Amino acid sequence: MSHAPSAAAVTESAPANTVTLIDNATGQRYEFPVIQGSTGPSVIDIRRLYAETGMFTYDPGYTSTGSCDSEITFIDGEVGILLHRGYSVDELAEHSDFLEVCYLLLYGELPNRAQKDEFEHAITYHSMVHEQLTQFLRGFRRDAHPMAIMVGVVGALSSFYHDSTDIRDPHQRMVASRRLIAKMPTIAAMAYKYAIGQPINYPRNDLKYAENFLHMTFATPCEPYRVDPVVARAMDKIFTLHADHEQNASTSTVRLAGSSQANPFACIAAGIASLWGPAHGGANEAVVLMLEEIGEPERTDEYVARAKDPDDPFRLMGFGHRVYKNYDPRAKVMRETCHEVLEQLGIHDPLLDIAMRLEEVALSDEYFIERKLYPNVDFYSGIILKAIGFPTSMFTVIFALARTVGWIAQWTEMIGDPVQRIGRPRQLYSGATQRHFVPVEERG
């Protein structure tokens, strides 16, 4: 990427692949390059902005700022597209599996048979955690939120695995990546078992990734536990559909933490902490809480009317999306999976009846159609997780489990970026200007 020329070099006839900024107070003109990616909006390269103009940009939330150059995930929310390394997420969810998608995100291409077998073997045989971590777990209160446990335990991994914390060593980065993907289901299941007072289950090497997680979560020593293949496939799809989502808050947190050269375990713990926020990872939990507030299927129309009332603070959770202005492509897959799981399990739950009624309304009512308030992935995943038997406190944990591979892929890409510098956002300062200290006796 080229730097912008100096202001003095700018002429009235600037090149077509540039943007000219004019300071209306002075008439000074500044020229900045426009960079085009392989698809999506172009970006204005403003890295020389402060040096040229003495000013910063002001962009709260960075909603108009490209923070990095990435080849991993592309989103076009206007038409409802989500691509991982060029492959549509709905196609991957239907025809692939989560570990194959992990390989794709990490290495850029889908694996051949030998590569797939090697990767799956490595993940399977990294799934156990150091036995002392179970002692570490006991330091938490029994009523600790599982996300609090996840933040603490994942951050502590760096004290157990010293041989994979040197970020300058590509081999250690690879080992850390695989360890995190492999151990996250084990840690998540441990957090759940600890919270409910049941014995911890060790991973089994004869089970696939999603099956293993379900077994560690729900099996007890009292009786054999059979993993339902329909449920296991649904769990695998949930993992796939949450694997990465471009530069969201938690991913940006991982990149920012990683820019300081922090070890990968600390960076992922930072991502988990960011995901824990209800505005980010807690949306599917909010869906279930909304269903509980509605309470009965007969009250659905009442709450739909409230949602349409601009003077009523009630909002339907799980409808629409900040990024997608069309149907969330992940929701298409989740909708079909949701109905498969409910049919397979034969569950008759009033909350699920409410959810299905809300889905029917959202897909047929002109109010929702005109505003593109379609059910999103959080709506369906919350219903599926509740039907499987997960408490709402585990919903964000499962999100973190799935998103770990995206965080790791983004972190690895950032480490290898030759133009990467430590993150240092600037600010618009609006506080007091410089003043002098006054002794306490002289203050009015």
mmCIF file of N, CA and C in Angstrom, residues 2 6 13 19 88 101 116 125 144 152 186 193 201 203 217 223 250 253 259 267 269 282 300 359 370 372 382 402 420:
data_model
loop_
_atom_site.group_PDB
_atom_site.id
_atom_site.type_symbol
_atom_site.label_atom_id
_atom_site.label_comp_id
_atom_site.label_asym_id
_atom_site.label_seq_id
_atom_site.Cartn_x
_atom_site.Cartn_y
_atom_site.Cartn_z
ATOM 1 N N SER A 2 0.579 2.197 -0.883
ATOM 2 C CA SER A 2 1.393 3.404 -0.967
ATOM 3 C C SER A 2 0.882 4.460 -0.010
ATOM 4 N N SER A 6 2.566 14.356 -0.309
ATOM 5 C CA SER A 6 2.477 15.535 0.547
ATOM 6 C C SER A 6 1.442 16.492 -0.015
ATOM 7 N N SER A 13 -6.074 18.496 -10.678
ATOM 8 C CA SER A 13 -6.451 17.272 -11.389
ATOM 9 C C SER A 13 -5.827 16.072 -10.678
ATOM 10 N N VAL A 19 -8.808 10.389 -3.113
ATOM 11 C CA VAL A 19 -9.850 11.277 -2.596
ATOM 12 C C VAL A 19 -9.160 12.556 -2.151
ATOM 13 N N SER A 88 -19.686 -19.484 0.903
ATOM 14 C CA SER A 88 -20.849 -18.999 1.634
ATOM 15 C C SER A 88 -21.071 -19.846 2.873
ATOM 16 N N VAL A 101 -14.315 -26.411 8.639
ATOM 17 C CA VAL A 101 -14.403 -24.952 8.565
ATOM 18 C C VAL A 101 -13.280 -24.315 9.386
ATOM 19 N N LYS A 116 -7.304 -33.217 6.364
ATOM 20 C CA LYS A 116 -8.470 -33.267 7.246
ATOM 21 C C LYS A 116 -8.270 -34.291 8.354
ATOM 22 N N TYR A 125 -6.763 -35.194 20.017
ATOM 23 C CA TYR A 125 -5.775 -35.592 21.021
ATOM 24 C C TYR A 125 -5.187 -34.411 21.797
ATOM 25 N N ALA A 144 -20.768 -19.170 40.394
ATOM 26 C CA ALA A 144 -20.094 -18.302 39.420
ATOM 27 C C ALA A 144 -20.710 -18.500 38.037
ATOM 28 N N GLY A 152 -11.451 -16.756 33.224
ATOM 29 C CA GLY A 152 -10.354 -17.064 34.131
ATOM 30 C C GLY A 152 -9.542 -18.267 33.698
ATOM 31 N N THR A 186 -13.922 -28.725 26.259
ATOM 32 C CA THR A 186 -13.654 -29.349 27.550
ATOM 33 C C THR A 186 -13.822 -28.342 28.676
ATOM 34 N N LYS A 193 -20.522 -28.324 34.411
ATOM 35 C CA LYS A 193 -20.597 -29.376 35.430
ATOM 36 C C LYS A 193 -20.287 -28.814 36.821
ATOM 37 N N ASN A 201 -16.632 -34.677 33.281
ATOM 38 C CA ASN A 201 -16.381 -35.763 32.329
ATOM 39 C C ASN A 201 -15.136 -35.465 31.504
ATOM 40 N N PRO A 203 -12.845 -35.865 28.048
ATOM 41 C CA PRO A 203 -13.176 -36.046 26.633
ATOM 42 C C PRO A 203 -12.918 -37.481 26.187
ATOM 43 N N THR A 217 -20.893 -32.565 28.504
ATOM 44 C CA THR A 217 -21.846 -31.676 29.162
ATOM 45 C C THR A 217 -22.959 -32.438 29.872
ATOM 46 N N GLU A 223 -25.457 -43.614 34.293
ATOM 47 C CA GLU A 223 -26.035 -44.393 33.210
ATOM 48 C C GLU A 223 -25.384 -43.991 31.895
ATOM 49 N N SER A 250 -15.751 -8.450 19.777
ATOM 50 C CA SER A 250 -14.828 -9.394 20.419
ATOM 51 C C SER A 250 -13.619 -9.677 19.540
ATOM 52 N N THR A 253 -11.361 -6.862 19.785
ATOM 53 C CA THR A 253 -10.687 -6.918 21.083
ATOM 54 C C THR A 253 -9.495 -7.856 21.034
ATOM 55 N N SER A 259 -2.131 -6.989 19.353
ATOM 56 C CA SER A 259 -1.201 -5.997 18.803
ATOM 57 C C SER A 259 -0.137 -5.590 19.808
ATOM 58 N N CYS A 267 -5.097 -13.276 24.780
ATOM 59 C CA CYS A 267 -5.891 -12.586 23.759
ATOM 60 C C CYS A 267 -7.278 -13.200 23.634
ATOM 61 N N ALA A 269 -8.839 -14.905 25.965
ATOM 62 C CA ALA A 269 -9.566 -14.569 27.198
ATOM 63 C C ALA A 269 -10.165 -13.166 27.089
ATOM 64 N N GLY A 282 -24.839 -12.002 24.098
ATOM 65 C CA GLY A 282 -25.976 -12.449 24.890
ATOM 66 C C GLY A 282 -27.315 -12.364 24.188
ATOM 67 N N THR A 300 -49.031 -13.896 22.436
ATOM 68 C CA THR A 300 -48.090 -13.513 21.378
ATOM 69 C C THR A 300 -48.562 -12.275 20.625
ATOM 70 N N GLU A 359 -42.202 -16.500 14.849
ATOM 71 C CA GLU A 359 -41.579 -16.727 13.547
ATOM 72 C C GLU A 359 -42.608 -16.598 12.434
ATOM 73 N N GLU A 370 -41.554 -5.173 5.695
ATOM 74 C CA GLU A 370 -41.128 -3.859 5.198
ATOM 75 C C GLU A 370 -39.877 -3.374 5.904
ATOM 76 N N LYS A 372 -37.653 -5.309 7.284
ATOM 77 C CA LYS A 372 -36.649 -6.384 7.198
ATOM 78 C C LYS A 372 -36.288 -6.927 8.583
ATOM 79 N N GLY A 382 -31.055 -19.794 20.063
ATOM 80 C CA GLY A 382 -31.548 -19.799 21.433
ATOM 81 C C GLY A 382 -32.606 -20.864 21.652
ATOM 82 N N ALA A 402 -17.493 -21.631 19.855
ATOM 83 C CA ALA A 402 -17.514 -21.623 18.395
ATOM 84 C C ALA A 402 -16.641 -20.520 17.811
ATOM 85 N N GLN A 420 1.379 -4.284 10.625
ATOM 86 C CA GLN A 420 0.702 -4.237 11.915
ATOM 87 C C GLN A 420 1.497 -3.442 12.945
#
